[in-house]
XYZ file of C-alpha atoms in Angstrom:
462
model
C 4.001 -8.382 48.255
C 4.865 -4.620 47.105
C 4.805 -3.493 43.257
C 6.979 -1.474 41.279
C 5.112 1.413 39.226
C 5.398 0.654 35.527
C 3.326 3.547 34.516
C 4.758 5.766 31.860
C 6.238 9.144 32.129
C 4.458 11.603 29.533
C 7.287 13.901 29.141
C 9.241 10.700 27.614
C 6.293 10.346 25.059
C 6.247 13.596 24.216
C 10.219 14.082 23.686
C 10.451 10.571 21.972
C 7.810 10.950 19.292
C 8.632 14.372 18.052
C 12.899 14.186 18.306
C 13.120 12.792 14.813
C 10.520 14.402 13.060
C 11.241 17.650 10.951
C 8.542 19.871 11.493
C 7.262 20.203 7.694
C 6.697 16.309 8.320
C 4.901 17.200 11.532
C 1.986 19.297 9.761
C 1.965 17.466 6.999
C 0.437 14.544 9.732
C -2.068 16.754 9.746
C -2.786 17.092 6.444
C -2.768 13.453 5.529
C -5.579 12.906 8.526
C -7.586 15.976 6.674
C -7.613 13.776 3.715
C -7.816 10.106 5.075
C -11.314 12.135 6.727
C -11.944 12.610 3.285
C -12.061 9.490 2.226
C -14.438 8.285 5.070
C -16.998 11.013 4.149
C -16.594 9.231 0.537
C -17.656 10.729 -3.164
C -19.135 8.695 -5.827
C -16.920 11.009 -8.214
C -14.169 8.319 -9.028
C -12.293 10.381 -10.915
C -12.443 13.324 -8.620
C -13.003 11.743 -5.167
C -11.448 14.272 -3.575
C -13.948 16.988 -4.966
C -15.481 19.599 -2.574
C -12.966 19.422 0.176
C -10.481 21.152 1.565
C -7.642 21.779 4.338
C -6.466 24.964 5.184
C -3.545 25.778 7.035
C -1.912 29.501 8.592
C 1.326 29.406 10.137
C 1.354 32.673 11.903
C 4.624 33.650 14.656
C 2.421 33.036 16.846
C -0.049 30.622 16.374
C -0.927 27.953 13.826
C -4.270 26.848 12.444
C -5.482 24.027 10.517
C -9.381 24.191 9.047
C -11.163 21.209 7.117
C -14.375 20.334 6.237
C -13.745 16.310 5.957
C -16.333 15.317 8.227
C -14.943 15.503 11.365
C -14.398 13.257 14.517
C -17.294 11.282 15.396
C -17.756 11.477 19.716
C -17.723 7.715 20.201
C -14.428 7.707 17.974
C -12.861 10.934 20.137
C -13.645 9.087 23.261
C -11.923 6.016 22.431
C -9.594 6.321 20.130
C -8.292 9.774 18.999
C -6.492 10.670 21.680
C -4.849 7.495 22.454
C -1.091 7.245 22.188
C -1.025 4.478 19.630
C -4.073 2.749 17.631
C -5.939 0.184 18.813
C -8.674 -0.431 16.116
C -6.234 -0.810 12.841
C -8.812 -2.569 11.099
C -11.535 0.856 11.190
C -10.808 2.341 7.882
C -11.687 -1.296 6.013
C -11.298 -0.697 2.222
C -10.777 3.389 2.134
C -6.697 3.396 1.385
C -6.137 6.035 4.069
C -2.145 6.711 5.221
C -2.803 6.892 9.245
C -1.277 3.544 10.873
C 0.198 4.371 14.171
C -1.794 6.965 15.914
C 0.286 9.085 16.872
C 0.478 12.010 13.861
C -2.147 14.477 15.705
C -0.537 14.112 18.770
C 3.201 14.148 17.480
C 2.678 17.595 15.360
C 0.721 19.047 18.617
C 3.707 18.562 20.825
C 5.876 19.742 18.057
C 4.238 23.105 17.485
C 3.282 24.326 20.964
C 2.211 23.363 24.466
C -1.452 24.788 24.102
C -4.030 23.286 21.724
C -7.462 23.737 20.510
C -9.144 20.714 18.663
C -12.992 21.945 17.381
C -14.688 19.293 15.813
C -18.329 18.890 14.122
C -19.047 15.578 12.938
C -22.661 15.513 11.590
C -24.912 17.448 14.261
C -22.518 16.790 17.358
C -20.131 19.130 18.133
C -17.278 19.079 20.892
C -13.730 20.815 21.962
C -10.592 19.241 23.487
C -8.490 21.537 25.183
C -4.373 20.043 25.050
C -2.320 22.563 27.618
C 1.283 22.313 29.229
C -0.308 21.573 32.295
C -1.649 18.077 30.798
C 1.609 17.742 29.347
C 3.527 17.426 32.421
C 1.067 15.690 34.461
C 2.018 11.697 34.110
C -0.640 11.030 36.507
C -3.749 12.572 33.983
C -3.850 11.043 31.016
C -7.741 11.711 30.496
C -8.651 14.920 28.244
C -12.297 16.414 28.303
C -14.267 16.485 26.133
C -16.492 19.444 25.912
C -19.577 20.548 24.461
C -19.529 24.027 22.169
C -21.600 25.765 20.472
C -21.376 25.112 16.443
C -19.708 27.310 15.326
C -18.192 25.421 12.497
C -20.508 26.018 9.994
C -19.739 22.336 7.844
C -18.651 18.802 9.627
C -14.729 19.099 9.880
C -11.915 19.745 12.268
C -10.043 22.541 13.420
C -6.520 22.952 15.291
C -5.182 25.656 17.058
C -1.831 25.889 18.435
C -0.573 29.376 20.333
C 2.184 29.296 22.994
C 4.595 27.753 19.594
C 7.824 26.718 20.230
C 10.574 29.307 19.918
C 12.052 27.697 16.682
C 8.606 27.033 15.443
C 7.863 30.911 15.872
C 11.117 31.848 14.569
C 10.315 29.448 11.624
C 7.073 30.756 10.718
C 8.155 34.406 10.200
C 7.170 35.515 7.080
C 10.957 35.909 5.206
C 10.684 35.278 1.754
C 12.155 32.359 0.751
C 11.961 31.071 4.386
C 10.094 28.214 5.918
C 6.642 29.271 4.578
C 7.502 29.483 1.283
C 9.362 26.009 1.440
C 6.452 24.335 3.117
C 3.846 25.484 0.224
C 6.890 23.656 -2.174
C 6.997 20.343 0.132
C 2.571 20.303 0.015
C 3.062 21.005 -3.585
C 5.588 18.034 -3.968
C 3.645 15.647 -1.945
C 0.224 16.045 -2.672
C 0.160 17.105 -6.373
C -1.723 13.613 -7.241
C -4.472 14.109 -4.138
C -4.472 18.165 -5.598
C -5.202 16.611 -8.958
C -8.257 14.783 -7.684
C -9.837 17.525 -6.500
C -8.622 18.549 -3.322
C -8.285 22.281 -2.432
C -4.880 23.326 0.094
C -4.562 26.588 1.210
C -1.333 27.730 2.973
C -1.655 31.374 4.621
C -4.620 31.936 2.006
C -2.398 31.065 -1.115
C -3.762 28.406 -3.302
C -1.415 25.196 -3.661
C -1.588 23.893 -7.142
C -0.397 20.857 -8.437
C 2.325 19.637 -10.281
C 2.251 16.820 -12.465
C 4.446 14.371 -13.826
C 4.826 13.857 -17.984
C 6.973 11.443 -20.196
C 7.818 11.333 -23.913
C 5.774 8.860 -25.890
C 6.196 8.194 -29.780
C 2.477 5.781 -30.166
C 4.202 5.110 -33.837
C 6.913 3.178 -31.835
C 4.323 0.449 -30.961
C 3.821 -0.320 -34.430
C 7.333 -0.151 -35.517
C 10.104 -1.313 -33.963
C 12.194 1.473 -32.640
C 10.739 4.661 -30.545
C 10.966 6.736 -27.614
C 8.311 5.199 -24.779
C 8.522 4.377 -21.266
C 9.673 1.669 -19.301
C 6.224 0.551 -17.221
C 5.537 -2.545 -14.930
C 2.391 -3.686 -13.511
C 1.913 -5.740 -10.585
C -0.024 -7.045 -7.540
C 1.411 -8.530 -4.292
C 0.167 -9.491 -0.807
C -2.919 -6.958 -1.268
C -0.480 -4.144 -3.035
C -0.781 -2.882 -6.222
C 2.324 -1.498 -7.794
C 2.365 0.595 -11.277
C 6.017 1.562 -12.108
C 7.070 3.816 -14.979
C 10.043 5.529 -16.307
C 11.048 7.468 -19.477
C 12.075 10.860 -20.462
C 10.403 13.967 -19.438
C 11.788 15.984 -22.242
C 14.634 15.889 -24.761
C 17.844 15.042 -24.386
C 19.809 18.084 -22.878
C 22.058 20.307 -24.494
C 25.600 21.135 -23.540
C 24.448 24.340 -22.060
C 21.590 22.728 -20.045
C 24.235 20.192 -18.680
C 26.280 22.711 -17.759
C 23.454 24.731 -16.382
C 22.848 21.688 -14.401
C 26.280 21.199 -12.658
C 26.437 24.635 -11.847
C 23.189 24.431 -9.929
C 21.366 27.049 -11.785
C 18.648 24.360 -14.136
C 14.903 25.737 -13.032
C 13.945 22.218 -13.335
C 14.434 19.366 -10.909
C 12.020 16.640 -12.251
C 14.724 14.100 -12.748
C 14.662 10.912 -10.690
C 12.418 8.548 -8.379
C 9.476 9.876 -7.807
C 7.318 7.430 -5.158
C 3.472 7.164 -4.193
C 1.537 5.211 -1.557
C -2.153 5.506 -1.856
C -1.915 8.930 -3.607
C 0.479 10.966 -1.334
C 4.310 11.219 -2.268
C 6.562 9.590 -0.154
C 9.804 10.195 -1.754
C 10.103 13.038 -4.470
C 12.842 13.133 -7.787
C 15.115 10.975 -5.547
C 18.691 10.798 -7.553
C 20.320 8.378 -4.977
C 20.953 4.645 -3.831
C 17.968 4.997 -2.385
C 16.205 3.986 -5.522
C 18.854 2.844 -7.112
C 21.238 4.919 -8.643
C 24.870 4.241 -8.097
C 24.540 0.466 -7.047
C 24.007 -3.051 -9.034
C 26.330 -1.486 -12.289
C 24.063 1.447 -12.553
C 25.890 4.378 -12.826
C 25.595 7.808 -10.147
C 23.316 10.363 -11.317
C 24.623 13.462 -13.194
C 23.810 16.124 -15.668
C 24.208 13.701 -18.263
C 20.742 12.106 -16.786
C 18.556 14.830 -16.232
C 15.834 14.318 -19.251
C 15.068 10.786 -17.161
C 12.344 10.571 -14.466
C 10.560 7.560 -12.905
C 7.270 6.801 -10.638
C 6.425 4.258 -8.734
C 2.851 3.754 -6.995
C 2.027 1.917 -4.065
C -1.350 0.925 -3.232
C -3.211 -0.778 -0.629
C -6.161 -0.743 1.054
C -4.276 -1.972 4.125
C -2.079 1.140 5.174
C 0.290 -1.291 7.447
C 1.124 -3.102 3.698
C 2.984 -0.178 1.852
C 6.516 0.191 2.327
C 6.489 3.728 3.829
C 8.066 4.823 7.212
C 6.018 6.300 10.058
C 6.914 9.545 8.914
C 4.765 8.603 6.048
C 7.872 10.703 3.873
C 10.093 7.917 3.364
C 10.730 4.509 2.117
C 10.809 1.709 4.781
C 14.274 -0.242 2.863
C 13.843 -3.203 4.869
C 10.924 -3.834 2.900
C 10.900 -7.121 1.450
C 8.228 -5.697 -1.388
C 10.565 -2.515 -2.068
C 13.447 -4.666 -2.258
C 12.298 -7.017 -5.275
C 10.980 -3.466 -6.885
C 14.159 -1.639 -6.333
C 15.084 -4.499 -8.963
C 12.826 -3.180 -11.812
C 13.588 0.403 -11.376
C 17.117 -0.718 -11.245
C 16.633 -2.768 -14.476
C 14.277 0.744 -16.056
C 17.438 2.812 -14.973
C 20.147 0.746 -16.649
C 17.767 0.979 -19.855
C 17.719 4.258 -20.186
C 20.838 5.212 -18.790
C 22.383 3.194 -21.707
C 19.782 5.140 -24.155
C 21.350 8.496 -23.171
C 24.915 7.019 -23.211
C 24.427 6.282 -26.843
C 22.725 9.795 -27.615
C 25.385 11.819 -25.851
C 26.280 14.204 -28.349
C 23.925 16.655 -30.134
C 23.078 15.778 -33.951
C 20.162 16.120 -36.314
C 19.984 12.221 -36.091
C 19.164 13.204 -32.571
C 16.736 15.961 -32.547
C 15.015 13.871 -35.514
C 13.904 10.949 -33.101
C 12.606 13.035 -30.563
C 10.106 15.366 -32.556
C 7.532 12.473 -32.784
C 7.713 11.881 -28.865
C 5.213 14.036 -27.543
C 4.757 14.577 -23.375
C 1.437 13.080 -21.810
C 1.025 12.366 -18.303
C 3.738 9.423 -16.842
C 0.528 7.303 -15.215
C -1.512 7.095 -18.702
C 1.268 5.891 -20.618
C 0.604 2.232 -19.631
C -2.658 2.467 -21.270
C -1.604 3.715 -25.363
C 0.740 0.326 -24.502
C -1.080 -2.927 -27.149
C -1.819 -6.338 -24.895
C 0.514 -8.314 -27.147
C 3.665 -5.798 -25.952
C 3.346 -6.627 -22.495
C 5.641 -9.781 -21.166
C 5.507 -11.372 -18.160
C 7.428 -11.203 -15.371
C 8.760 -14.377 -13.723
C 10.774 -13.516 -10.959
C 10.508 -11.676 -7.743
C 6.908 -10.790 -7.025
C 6.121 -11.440 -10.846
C 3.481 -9.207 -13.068
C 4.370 -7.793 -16.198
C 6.421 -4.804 -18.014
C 6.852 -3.276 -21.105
C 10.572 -2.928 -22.331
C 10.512 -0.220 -25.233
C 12.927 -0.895 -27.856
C 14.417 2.353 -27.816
C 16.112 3.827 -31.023
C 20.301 3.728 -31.977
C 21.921 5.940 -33.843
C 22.222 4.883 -37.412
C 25.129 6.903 -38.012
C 28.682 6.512 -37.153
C 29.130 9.969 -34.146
C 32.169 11.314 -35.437
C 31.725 14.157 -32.668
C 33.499 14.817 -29.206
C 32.628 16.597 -26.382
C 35.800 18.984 -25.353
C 34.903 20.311 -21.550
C 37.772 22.294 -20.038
C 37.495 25.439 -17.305
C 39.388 28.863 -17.328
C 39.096 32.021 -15.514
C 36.028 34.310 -15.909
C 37.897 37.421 -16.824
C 39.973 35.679 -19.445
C 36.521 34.055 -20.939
C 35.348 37.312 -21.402
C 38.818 38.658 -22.954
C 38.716 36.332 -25.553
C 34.886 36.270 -25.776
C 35.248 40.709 -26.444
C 37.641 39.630 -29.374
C 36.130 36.250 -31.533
C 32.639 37.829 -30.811
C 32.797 41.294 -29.433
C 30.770 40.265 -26.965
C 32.368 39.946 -23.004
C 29.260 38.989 -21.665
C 28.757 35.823 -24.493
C 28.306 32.145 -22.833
C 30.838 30.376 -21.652
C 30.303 27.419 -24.235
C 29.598 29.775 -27.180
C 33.245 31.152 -26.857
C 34.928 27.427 -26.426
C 33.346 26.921 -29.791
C 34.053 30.205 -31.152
C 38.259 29.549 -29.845
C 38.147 26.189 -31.200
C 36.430 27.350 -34.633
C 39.467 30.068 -35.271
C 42.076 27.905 -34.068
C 40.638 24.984 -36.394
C 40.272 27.967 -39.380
C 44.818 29.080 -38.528
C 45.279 25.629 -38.306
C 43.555 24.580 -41.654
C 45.713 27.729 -43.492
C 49.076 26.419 -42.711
């Protein structure tokens, strides 16, 4: 009897696992196993658990480096496991709420980056290097790496990567052009580890601090005790060994004409508005504005300008990784998820809430402005706890738990008011902007009103 060779080609590995991964997604693999380290090492800071450590990263146009100090990779575990193409021992991390599932994030960004690798690596007193070259890479027959023995010249337990030899678009990518990839990459960390940066961990990209940016809603406490007031939309529940904490609101006032106006043109500084979704602290979907999470489907209407004081959260948590509806890429939402499908149905429900709010607050009034000056902005996560016991209600269907549904306020008076919206040339804007305010420079929507306030004054004298 003959066989036929099975074996696999390592060439197909390495093309398959790094074709649909952007390369932002690639290092941030890295990061995430910086911080799941982290959490092995352990704090008995609750609060802060993430306290003390740190990842930094360089992306050079020639090389890339990332540093930690998050305990490093025991031998035993380097031997076994690390290197493997796929994990074998899913159950290792026990209770810790780490991201890493597949085992294949170090080895995916590697091949991504370059085709020669240095891993250092001091966990307690043992200290070793692994050496990852083209030549491996194209060997199928060697699929064995040394380890070897170096001297410690890491002064803390923690890993380090170094990748030279970079890819040709990696290289041209890293170039230092502002407004390039580097300064897009320290935006993406920024986005999807403000909550882990919050808790104490320190990220460094080419020496440059990454600070965090948090996410606020408008709360009126008064509107507990009375019936109508500006507060968020939260649900709270627990599924299959998942925790899930949703919560949506405003994240300032209502916007203006202008600020709508800024918006459709593209030019609003802010882009807070939308989904916003965590799994075990890292963001896996940031100010999401599409079916995705909701908008546009199941009579809730498309996102625009009209929307952009309303943002939402939802937070995922398990101390099972394999549990929490995230891709591989651990930067998406898995939408076959049975537990993201039932809820997709509460943020839908949250959505059509305030949607409806806004509708009814379109136009600017005192009324308006009047309700919101008692809403002050506190962080979206601690609103669930100025909520009373006896405003919660439970939740029957789906995967059940309770929510609080804020009665939010109506206007009192009949809106008399109309919103007029038309376009017209630039240079004839600032004809008639030079004449009713002697001013060709003035705003757009201070000469409509200006136009409409003469013609209203000629047509009033007739």
């Amino acid at each position: 009897m003959t066989k036929a060779k099975a074996s696999p080609a390592k060439r197909f590995f390495v093309e398959m696992l790094t074709r649909d991964i952007e390369l932002a997604d690639a290092i941030l693999d890295l990061l995430d196993n910086c911080i799941d380290g982290a959490l092995r090492v352990g704090s008995k800071d609750k609060k802060f658990p993430y306290k003390g450590f740190h990842a930094h990263i360089d992306l050079k146009p020639k090389s890339f480096r990332i540093v930690d100090n998050c305990g490093g990779i025991p031998r035993k575990l380097a031997e076994e496991h690390a290197f493997t193409f796929g994990r074998k021992d899913r159950g290792r991390d026990g209770l810790l709420g780490t991201v890493g599932v597949y085992g294949i994030g170090m080895k995916r960004a590697i091949f991504k980056l370059g085709t020669n690798c240095v891993i250092e690596s001091r966990h307690e007193t043992d200290q070793f290097s692994v050496t990852i070259d083209k030549g491996w890479i194209d060997d199928d027959d060697n699929w064995e790496l040394d380890l070897t023995d170096s001297a410690p010249s890491m002064k803390t337990a923690g890993t380090s990567i170094f990748i030279d030899q970079l890819l040709l678009p990696v290289a041209i990518a890293f170039t230092q052009d502002k407004g390039g990839f580097v300064d897009e990459f320290h935006q993406v960390v920024q986005r999807h580890y403000s909550y882990i940066i919050e808790k104490g961990f320190e990220i460094k990209v080419n020496g440059k601090v990454v600070s965090a940016s948090s996410l606020q809603t408008l709360l009126d406490v008064k509107s507990f005790a009375s019936k109508d007031g500006i507060a968020p939309y939260v649900y709270e529940a627990e599924h299959n060994g998942v925790t899930v904490n949703l919560m949506m609101g405003l994240y300032e006032k209502l916007p203006t004409d202008q600020e709508q106006e800024d918006s459709e043109k593209g030019v609003r500084n802010k882009d807070t508005a939308g989904w916003t979704i965590v799994c075990n602290d890292r963001v896996v979907v940031a100010a999401d504005k599409t079916r995705l999470t909701g908008w546009g489907e199941a009579s809730v209407p498309a996102y625009h300008s009209q929307f952009i004081a309303l943002a939402g959260v939802v937070i995922f948590r398990s101390n099972d990784a394999i549990k929490l509806p995230v891709t591989t890429t651990k930067r998406g939402i898995d939408q076959n998820s049975e537990l993201f499908g039932h809820v997709k149905e509460i943020m839908r429900d949250a959505l059509k809430h305030f949607t409806s709010f806004t509708n009814k607050w379109k136009s600017q009034s005192t009324e308006r402005d009047e309700i919101q000056v008692a809403a002050k902005a506190v962080d979206i996560r601690s609103a669930a706890l100025s909520i009373p016991v006896e405003k919660w209600k439970a939740v029957k269907k789906g995967i059940q738990g309770r929510r609080f549904v804020p009665s939010l306020p109506e206007p009192v008076q009949e809106n008399k008011t109309r919103r007029i919206q038309f376009s017209k040339p630039i240079e004839e804007i600032a004809v008639i902007g030079a004449y009713l305010l002697e001013d060709s420079k003035a705003k757009p929507a201070d000469v409509g009103i200006a136009s409409f306030d003469w013609a209203l004054k000629k047509a009033r004298s007739i």
